[in-house]
mmCIF file of C-alpha atoms in Angstrom:
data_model
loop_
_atom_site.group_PDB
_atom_site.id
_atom_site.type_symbol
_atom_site.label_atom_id
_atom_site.label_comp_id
_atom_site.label_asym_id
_atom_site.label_seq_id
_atom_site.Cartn_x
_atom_site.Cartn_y
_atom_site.Cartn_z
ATOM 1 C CA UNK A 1 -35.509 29.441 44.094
ATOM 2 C CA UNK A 2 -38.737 30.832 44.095
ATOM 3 C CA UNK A 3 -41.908 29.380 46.146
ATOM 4 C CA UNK A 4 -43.688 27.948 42.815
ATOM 5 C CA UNK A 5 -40.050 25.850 42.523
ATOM 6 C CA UNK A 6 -40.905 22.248 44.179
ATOM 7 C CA UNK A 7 -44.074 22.194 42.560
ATOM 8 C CA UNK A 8 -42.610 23.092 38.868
ATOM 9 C CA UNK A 9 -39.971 20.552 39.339
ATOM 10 C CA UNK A 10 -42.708 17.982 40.349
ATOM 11 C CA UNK A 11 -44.841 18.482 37.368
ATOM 12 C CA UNK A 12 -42.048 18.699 35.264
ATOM 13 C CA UNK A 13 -40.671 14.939 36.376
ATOM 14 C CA UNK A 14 -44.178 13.603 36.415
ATOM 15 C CA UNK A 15 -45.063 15.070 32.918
ATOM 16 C CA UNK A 16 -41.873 13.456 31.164
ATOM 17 C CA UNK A 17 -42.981 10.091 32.992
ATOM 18 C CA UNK A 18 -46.509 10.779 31.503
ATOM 19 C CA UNK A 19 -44.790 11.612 27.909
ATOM 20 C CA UNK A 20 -43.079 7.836 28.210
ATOM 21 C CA UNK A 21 -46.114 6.337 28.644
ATOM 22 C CA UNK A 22 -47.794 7.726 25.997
ATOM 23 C CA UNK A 23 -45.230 6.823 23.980
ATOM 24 C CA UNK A 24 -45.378 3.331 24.289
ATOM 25 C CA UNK A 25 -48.629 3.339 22.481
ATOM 26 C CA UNK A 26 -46.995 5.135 19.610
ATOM 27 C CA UNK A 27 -43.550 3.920 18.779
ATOM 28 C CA UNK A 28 -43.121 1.475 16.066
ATOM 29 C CA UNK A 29 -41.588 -1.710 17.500
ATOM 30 C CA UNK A 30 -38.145 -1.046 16.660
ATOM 31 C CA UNK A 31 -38.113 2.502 18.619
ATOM 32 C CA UNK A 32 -40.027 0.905 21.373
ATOM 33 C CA UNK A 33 -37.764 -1.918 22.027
ATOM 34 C CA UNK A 34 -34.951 0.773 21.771
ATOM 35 C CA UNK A 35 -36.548 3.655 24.309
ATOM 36 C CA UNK A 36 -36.822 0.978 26.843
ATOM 37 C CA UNK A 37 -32.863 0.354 26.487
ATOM 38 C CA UNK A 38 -32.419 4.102 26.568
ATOM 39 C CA UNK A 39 -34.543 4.292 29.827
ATOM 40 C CA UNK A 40 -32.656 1.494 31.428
ATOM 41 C CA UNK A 41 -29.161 2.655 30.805
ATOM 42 C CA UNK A 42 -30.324 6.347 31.709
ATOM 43 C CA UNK A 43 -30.621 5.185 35.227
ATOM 44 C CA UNK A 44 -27.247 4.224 35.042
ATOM 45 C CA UNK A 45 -26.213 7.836 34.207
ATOM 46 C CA UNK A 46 -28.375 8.806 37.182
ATOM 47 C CA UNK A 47 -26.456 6.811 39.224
ATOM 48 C CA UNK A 48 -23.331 7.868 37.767
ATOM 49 C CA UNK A 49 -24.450 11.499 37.845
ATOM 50 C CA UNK A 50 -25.402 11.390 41.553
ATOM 51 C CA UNK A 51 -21.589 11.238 42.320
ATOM 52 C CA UNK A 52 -19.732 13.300 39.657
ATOM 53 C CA UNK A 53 -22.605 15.651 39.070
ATOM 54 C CA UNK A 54 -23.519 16.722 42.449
ATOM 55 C CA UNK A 55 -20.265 15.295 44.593
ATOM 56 C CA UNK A 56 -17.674 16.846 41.749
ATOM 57 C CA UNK A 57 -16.098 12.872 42.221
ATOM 58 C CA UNK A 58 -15.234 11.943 38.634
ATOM 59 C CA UNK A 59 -15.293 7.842 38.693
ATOM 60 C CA UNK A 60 -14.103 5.880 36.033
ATOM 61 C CA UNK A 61 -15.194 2.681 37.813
ATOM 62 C CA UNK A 62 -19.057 2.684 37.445
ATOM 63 C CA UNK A 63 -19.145 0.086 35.387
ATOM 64 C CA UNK A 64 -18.414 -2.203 37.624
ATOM 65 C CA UNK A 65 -21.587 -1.194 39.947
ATOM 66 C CA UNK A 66 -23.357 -2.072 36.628
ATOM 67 C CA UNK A 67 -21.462 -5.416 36.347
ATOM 68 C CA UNK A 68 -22.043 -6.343 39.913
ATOM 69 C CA UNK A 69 -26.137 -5.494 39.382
ATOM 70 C CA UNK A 70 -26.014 -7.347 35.905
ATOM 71 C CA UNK A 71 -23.952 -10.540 37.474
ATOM 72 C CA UNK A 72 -25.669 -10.851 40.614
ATOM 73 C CA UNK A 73 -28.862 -10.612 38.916
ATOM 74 C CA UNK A 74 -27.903 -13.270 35.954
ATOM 75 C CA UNK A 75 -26.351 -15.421 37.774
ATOM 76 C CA UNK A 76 -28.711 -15.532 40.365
ATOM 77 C CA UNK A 77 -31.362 -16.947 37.711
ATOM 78 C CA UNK A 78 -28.738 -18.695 35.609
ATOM 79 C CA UNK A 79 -26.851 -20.942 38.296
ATOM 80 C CA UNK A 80 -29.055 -20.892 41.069
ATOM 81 C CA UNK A 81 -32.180 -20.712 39.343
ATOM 82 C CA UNK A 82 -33.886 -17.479 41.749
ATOM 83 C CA UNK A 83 -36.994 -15.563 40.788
ATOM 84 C CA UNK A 84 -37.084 -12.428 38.937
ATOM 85 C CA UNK A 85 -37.175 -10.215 41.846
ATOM 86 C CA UNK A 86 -35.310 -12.169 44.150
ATOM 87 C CA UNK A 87 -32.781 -12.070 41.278
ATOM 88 C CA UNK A 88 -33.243 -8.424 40.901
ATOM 89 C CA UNK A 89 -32.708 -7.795 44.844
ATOM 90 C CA UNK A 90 -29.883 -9.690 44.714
ATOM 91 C CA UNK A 91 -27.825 -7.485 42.047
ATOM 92 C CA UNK A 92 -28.895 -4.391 43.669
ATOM 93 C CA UNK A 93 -27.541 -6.189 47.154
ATOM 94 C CA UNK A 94 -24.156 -6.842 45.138
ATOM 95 C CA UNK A 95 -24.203 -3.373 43.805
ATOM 96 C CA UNK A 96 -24.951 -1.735 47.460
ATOM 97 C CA UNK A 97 -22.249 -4.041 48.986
ATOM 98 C CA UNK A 98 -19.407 -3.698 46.551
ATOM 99 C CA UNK A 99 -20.255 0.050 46.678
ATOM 100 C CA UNK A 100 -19.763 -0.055 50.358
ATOM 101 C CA UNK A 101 -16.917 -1.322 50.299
ATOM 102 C CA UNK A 102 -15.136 0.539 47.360
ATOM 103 C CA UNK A 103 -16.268 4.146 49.004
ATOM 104 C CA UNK A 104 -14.803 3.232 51.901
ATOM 105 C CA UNK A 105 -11.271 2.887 50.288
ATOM 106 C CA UNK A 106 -11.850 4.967 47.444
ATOM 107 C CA UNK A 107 -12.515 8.504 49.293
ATOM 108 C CA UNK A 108 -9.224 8.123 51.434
ATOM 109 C CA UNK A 109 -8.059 10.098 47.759
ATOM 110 C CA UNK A 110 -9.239 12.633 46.063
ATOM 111 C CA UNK A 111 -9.393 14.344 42.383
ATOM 112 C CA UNK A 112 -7.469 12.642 40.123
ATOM 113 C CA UNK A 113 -6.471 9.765 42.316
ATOM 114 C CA UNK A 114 -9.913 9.203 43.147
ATOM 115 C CA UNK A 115 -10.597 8.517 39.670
ATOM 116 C CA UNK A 116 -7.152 6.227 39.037
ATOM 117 C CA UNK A 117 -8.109 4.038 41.938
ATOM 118 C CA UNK A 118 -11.984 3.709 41.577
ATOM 119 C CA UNK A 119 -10.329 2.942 37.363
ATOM 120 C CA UNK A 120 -8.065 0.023 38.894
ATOM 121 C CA UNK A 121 -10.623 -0.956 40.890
ATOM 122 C CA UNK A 122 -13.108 -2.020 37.688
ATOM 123 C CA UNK A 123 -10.272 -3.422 36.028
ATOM 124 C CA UNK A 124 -9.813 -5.989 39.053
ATOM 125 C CA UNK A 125 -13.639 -6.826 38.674
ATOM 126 C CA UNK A 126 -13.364 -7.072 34.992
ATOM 127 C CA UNK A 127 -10.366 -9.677 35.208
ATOM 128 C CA UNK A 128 -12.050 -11.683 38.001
ATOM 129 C CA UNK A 129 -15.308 -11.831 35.520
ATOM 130 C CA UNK A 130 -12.871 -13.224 32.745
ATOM 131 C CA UNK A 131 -10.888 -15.448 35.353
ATOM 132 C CA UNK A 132 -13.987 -17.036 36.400
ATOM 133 C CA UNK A 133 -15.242 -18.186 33.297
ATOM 134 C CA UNK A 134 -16.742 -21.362 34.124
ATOM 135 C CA UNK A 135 -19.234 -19.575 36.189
ATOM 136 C CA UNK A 136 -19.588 -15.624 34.203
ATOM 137 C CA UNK A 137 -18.957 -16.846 30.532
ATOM 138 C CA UNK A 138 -16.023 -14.880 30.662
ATOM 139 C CA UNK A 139 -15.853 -13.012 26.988
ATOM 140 C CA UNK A 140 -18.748 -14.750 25.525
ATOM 141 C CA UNK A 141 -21.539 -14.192 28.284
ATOM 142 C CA UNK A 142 -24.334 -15.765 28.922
ATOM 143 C CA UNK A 143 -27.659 -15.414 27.514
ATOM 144 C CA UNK A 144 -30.682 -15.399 30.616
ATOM 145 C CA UNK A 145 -32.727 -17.840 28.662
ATOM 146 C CA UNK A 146 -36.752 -16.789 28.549
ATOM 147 C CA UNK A 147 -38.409 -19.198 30.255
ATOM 148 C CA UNK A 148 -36.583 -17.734 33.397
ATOM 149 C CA UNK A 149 -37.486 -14.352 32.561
ATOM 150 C CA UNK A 150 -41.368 -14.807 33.861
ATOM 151 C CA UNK A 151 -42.428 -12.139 36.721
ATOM 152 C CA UNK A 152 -45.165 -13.695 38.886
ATOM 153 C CA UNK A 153 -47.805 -12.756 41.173
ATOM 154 C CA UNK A 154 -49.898 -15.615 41.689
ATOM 155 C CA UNK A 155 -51.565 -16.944 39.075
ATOM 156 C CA UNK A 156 -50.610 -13.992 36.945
ATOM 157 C CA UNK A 157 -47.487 -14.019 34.961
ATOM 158 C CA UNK A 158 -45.440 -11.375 33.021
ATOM 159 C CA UNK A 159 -42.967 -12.552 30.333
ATOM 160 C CA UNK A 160 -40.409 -9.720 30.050
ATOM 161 C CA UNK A 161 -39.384 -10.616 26.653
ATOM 162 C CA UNK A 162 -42.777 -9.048 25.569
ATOM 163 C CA UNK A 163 -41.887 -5.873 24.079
ATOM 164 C CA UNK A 164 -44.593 -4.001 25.904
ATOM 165 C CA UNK A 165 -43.584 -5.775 29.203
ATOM 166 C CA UNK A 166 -40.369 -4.904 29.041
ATOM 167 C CA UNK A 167 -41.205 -0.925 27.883
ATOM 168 C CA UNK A 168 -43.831 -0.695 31.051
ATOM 169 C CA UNK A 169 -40.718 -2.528 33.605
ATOM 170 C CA UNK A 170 -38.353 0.085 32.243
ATOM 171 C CA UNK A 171 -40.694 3.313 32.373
ATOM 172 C CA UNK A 172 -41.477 2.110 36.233
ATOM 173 C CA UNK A 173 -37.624 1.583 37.052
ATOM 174 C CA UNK A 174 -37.137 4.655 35.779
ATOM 175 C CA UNK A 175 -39.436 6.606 37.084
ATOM 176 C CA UNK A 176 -38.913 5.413 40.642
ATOM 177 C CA UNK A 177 -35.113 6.159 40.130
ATOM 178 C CA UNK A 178 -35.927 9.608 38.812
ATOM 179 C CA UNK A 179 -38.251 10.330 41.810
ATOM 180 C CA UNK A 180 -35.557 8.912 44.176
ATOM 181 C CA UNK A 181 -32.882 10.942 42.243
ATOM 182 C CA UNK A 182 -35.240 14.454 42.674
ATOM 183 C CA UNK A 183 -36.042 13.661 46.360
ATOM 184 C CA UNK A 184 -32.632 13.144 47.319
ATOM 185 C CA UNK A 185 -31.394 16.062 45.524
ATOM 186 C CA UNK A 186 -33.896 18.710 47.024
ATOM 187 C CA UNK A 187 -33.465 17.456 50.983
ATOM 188 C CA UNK A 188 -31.148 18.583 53.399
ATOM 189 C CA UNK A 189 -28.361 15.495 52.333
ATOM 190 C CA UNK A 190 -28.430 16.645 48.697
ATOM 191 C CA UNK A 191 -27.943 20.529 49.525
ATOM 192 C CA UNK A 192 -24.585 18.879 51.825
ATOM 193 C CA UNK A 193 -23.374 17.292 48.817
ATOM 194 C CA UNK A 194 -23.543 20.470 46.422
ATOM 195 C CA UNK A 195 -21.561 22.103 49.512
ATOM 196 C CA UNK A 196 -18.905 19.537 49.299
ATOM 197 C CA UNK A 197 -18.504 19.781 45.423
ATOM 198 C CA UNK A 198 -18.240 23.695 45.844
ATOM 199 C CA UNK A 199 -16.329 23.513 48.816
ATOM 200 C CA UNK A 200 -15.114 20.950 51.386
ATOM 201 C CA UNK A 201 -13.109 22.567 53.557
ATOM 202 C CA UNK A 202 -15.866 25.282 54.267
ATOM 203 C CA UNK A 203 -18.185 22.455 54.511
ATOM 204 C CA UNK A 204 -16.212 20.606 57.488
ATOM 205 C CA UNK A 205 -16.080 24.329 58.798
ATOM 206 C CA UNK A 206 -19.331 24.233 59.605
ATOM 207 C CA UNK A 207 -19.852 21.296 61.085
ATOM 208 C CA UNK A 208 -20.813 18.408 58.484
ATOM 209 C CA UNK A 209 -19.261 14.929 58.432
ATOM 210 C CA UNK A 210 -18.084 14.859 54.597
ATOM 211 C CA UNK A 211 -16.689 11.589 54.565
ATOM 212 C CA UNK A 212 -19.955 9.996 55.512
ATOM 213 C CA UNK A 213 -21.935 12.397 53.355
ATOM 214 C CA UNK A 214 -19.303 11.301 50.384
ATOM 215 C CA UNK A 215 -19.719 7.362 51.071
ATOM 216 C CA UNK A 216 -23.313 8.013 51.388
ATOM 217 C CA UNK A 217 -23.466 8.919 48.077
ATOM 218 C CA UNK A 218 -21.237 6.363 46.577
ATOM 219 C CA UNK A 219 -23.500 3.800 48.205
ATOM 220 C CA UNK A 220 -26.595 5.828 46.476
ATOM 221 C CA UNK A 221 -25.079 5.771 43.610
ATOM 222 C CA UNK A 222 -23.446 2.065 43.190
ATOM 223 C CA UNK A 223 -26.814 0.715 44.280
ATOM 224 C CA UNK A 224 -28.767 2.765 41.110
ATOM 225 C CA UNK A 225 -26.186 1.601 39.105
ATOM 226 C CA UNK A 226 -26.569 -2.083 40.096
ATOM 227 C CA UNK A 227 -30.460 -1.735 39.494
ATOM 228 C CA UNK A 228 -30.113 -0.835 36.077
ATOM 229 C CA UNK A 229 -27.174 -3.398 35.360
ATOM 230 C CA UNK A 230 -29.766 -6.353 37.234
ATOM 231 C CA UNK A 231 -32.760 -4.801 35.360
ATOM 232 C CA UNK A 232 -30.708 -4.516 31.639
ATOM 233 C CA UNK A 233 -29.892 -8.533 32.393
ATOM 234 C CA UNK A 234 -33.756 -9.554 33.212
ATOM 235 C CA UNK A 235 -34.633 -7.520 30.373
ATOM 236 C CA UNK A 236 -32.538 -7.837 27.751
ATOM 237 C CA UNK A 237 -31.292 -11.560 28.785
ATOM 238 C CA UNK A 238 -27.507 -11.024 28.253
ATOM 239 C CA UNK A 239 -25.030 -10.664 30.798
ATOM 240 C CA UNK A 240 -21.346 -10.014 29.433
ATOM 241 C CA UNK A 241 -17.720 -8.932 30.340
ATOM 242 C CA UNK A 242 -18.090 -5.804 28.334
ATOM 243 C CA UNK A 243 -20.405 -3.832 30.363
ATOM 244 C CA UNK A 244 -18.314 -4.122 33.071
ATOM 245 C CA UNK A 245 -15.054 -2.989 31.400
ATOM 246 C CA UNK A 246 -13.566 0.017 31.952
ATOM 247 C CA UNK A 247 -14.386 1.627 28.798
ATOM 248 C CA UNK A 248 -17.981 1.357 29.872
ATOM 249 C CA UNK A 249 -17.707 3.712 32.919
ATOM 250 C CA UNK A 250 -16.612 6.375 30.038
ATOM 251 C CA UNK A 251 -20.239 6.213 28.502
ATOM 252 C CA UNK A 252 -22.351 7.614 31.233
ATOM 253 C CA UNK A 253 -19.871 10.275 31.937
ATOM 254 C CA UNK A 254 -20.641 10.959 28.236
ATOM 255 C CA UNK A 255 -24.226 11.363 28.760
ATOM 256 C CA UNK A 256 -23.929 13.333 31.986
ATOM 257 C CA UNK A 257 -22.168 15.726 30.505
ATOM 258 C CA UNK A 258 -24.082 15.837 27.326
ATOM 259 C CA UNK A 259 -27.542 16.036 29.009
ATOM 260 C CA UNK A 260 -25.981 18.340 31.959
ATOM 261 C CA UNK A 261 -23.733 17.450 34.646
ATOM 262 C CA UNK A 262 -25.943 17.891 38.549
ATOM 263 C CA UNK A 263 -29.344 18.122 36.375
ATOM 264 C CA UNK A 264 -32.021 15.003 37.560
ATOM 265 C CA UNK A 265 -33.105 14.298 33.577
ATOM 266 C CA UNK A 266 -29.578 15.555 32.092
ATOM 267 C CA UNK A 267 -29.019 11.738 32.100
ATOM 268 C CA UNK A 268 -32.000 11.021 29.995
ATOM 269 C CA UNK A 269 -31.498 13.251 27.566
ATOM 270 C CA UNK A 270 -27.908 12.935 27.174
ATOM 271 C CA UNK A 271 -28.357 8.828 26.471
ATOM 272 C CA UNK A 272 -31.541 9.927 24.495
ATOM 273 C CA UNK A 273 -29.133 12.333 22.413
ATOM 274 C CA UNK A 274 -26.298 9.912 22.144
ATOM 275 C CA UNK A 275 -28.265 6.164 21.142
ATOM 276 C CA UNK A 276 -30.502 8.290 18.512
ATOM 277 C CA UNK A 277 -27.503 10.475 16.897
ATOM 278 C CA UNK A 278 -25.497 7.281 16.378
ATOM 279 C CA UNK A 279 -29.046 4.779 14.940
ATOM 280 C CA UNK A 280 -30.029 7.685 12.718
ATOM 281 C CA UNK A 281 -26.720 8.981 11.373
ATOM 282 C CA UNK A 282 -25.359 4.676 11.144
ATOM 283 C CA UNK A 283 -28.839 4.495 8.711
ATOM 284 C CA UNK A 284 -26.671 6.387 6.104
ATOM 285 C CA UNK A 285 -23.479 6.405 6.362
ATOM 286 C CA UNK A 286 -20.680 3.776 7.520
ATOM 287 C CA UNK A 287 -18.660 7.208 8.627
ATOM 288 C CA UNK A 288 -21.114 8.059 11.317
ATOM 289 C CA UNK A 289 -18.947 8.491 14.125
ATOM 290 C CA UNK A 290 -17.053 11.113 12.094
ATOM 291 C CA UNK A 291 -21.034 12.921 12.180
ATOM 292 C CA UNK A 292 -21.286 11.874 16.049
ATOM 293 C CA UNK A 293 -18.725 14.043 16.509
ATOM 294 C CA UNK A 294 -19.138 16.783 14.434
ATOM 295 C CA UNK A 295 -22.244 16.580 16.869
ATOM 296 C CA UNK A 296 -20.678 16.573 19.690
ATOM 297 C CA UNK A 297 -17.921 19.576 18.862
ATOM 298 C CA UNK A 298 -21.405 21.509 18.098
ATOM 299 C CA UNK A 299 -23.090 20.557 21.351
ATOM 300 C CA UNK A 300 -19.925 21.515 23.598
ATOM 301 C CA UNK A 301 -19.571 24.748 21.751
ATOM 302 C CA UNK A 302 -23.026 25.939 21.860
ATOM 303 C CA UNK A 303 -24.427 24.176 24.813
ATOM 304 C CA UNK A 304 -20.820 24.428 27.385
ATOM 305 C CA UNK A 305 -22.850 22.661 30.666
ATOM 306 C CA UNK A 306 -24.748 20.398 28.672
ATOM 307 C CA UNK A 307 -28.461 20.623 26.809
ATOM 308 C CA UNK A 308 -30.304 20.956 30.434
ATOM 309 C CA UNK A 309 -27.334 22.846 31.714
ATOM 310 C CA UNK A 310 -27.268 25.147 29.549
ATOM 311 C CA UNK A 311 -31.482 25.403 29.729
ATOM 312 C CA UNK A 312 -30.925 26.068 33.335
ATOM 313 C CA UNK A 313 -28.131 28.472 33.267
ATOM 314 C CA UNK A 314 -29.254 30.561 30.280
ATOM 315 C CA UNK A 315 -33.750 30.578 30.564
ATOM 316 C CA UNK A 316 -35.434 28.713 33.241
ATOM 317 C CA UNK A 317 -33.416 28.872 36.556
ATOM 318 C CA UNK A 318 -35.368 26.705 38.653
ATOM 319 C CA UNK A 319 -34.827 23.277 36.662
ATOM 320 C CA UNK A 320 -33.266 20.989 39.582
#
């Protein structure tokens, strides 16, 4: 990388966060409500992306770090009747914990038996959600009612079910993650973790701990997925079985590797990509997954590594 590097990557991360902004003050409604969604569940590809993208772990049991944030977050308000952010530390607490505890049985495999066991894993935490029904809502959810969703400081309040609330709390999860994401990724732990992907036996060659580097980052990354599960229940006021089934973990896999797998805003643009193909191409025809993946076929073909991937690899080298 060249010397200008850190400071291009910088302003590059700061401008998109500037470019959201803006934005809010010229979407229509229904786009704003809907970038605010995107922004939310990007930060669970982030999460997702710090492990598979830059650890080469393939998981199919993230969404259950997203169930634990969304369920320790809405039930925190629902049944015990917390505050918004002591509701919000308390799914990210969930998330960190179960993440823990997971990467510490988890990484005792590797390839695809990592990704079987972290799989039967979420399926265990799906069927305790539904087992538990009296307290989750098993297949029905729960809806966070509004009155609960009120952010205080003081005598000021914020009601998150105001559209422009709920934008501004999205944009500033998001941009901390992304920050987070970029720091982490440029230090001395993140260049470890690219070592591992490439090659772990060299890497214990030379002296680094890879299991704790490894469980590091499945901590790192269950806790950013628990913050955007806690933030999509505050936000959005539903908490349900279905985002923490395992068909769920698929989707920001998806949007890693559509946006560019080990890229810090490949995760953005891949769930930008994937929620706006699917609402503009549903606006005409009833067929429009056969166009989402006519899309798709194109995308892979044309852009192998993913949109920013591909960027990277083929024009502007120093993208992180």
């Amino acid at each position: 990388m060249s010397e200008a590097s850190p400071a291009k990557a910088y302003a590059l991360h700061l401008g998109v966060i500037a470019l959201l902004f803006l934005l809010s003050f010229l979407l229509p409604d229904y786009y704003h409500g809907l970038l605010a969604r995107i922004m939310v569940l990007a930060v669970f590809a982030m999460g997702y992306n710090m492990l598979f993208g830059y650890v080469g772990l393939l998981s199919l049991g993230h969404a259950m770090f997203f169930g634990a944030g969304l369920y320790g977050a809405g039930l925190a308000v629902i049944q015990l009747g917390w505050s918004v952010p002591l509701a919000f530390l308390s799914g990210i607490a969930c998330g960190a914990v179960l993440a823990l505890v997971i990467g510490l049985l988890a990484l005792r495999t590797t390839g695809v038996a990592f990704m079987i066991v972290t799989m039967m894993f979420a399926q265990v935490f799906y069927l305790v959600i539904l087992y538990f029904s009296s307290w989750t809502g098993g297949d029905q959810g729960m809806v966070v009612p509004q009155p609960a969703r009120v952010l205080t400081f003081g005598a000021t309040a914020l009601d998150l079910t105001n559209p422009t609330v709920r934008y501004m709390t999205a944009l500033a999860l998001f941009s901390i993650v992304l920050l987070i994401t970029l720091g982490i990724v440029r230090s001395r732990h993140g260049r470890v973790l690219v070592a591992i992907r490439e090659n772990e036996e060299r890497t214990k060659m030379l002296g680094y701990d890879t299991f704790s580097n490894k469980l590091a980052a499945v901590v790192v990354s269950g806790t950013i997925c628990a913050a955007s599960g806690a933030a999509y229940a505050l936000l959005f006021g539903y908490v349900g079985s279905s985002f923490a089934s395992v068909q769920y973990s698929i989707l920001p896999l998806l949007w890693v590797l559509l946006g560019g797998a080990a890229t810090t805003l490949g995760p953005l643009i891949g769930t930008l990509f994937m929620y706006y193909v699917i609402d503009l191409s549903s606006g005409y025809t009833s067929a429009y997954l056969l166009i989402v993946g006519i899309a798709l076929i194109l995308l892979v073909l044309f852009f192998p590594k993913g949109i920013l991937g591909s960027i990277r690899q083929r024009w502007l080298g120093w993208l992180p």
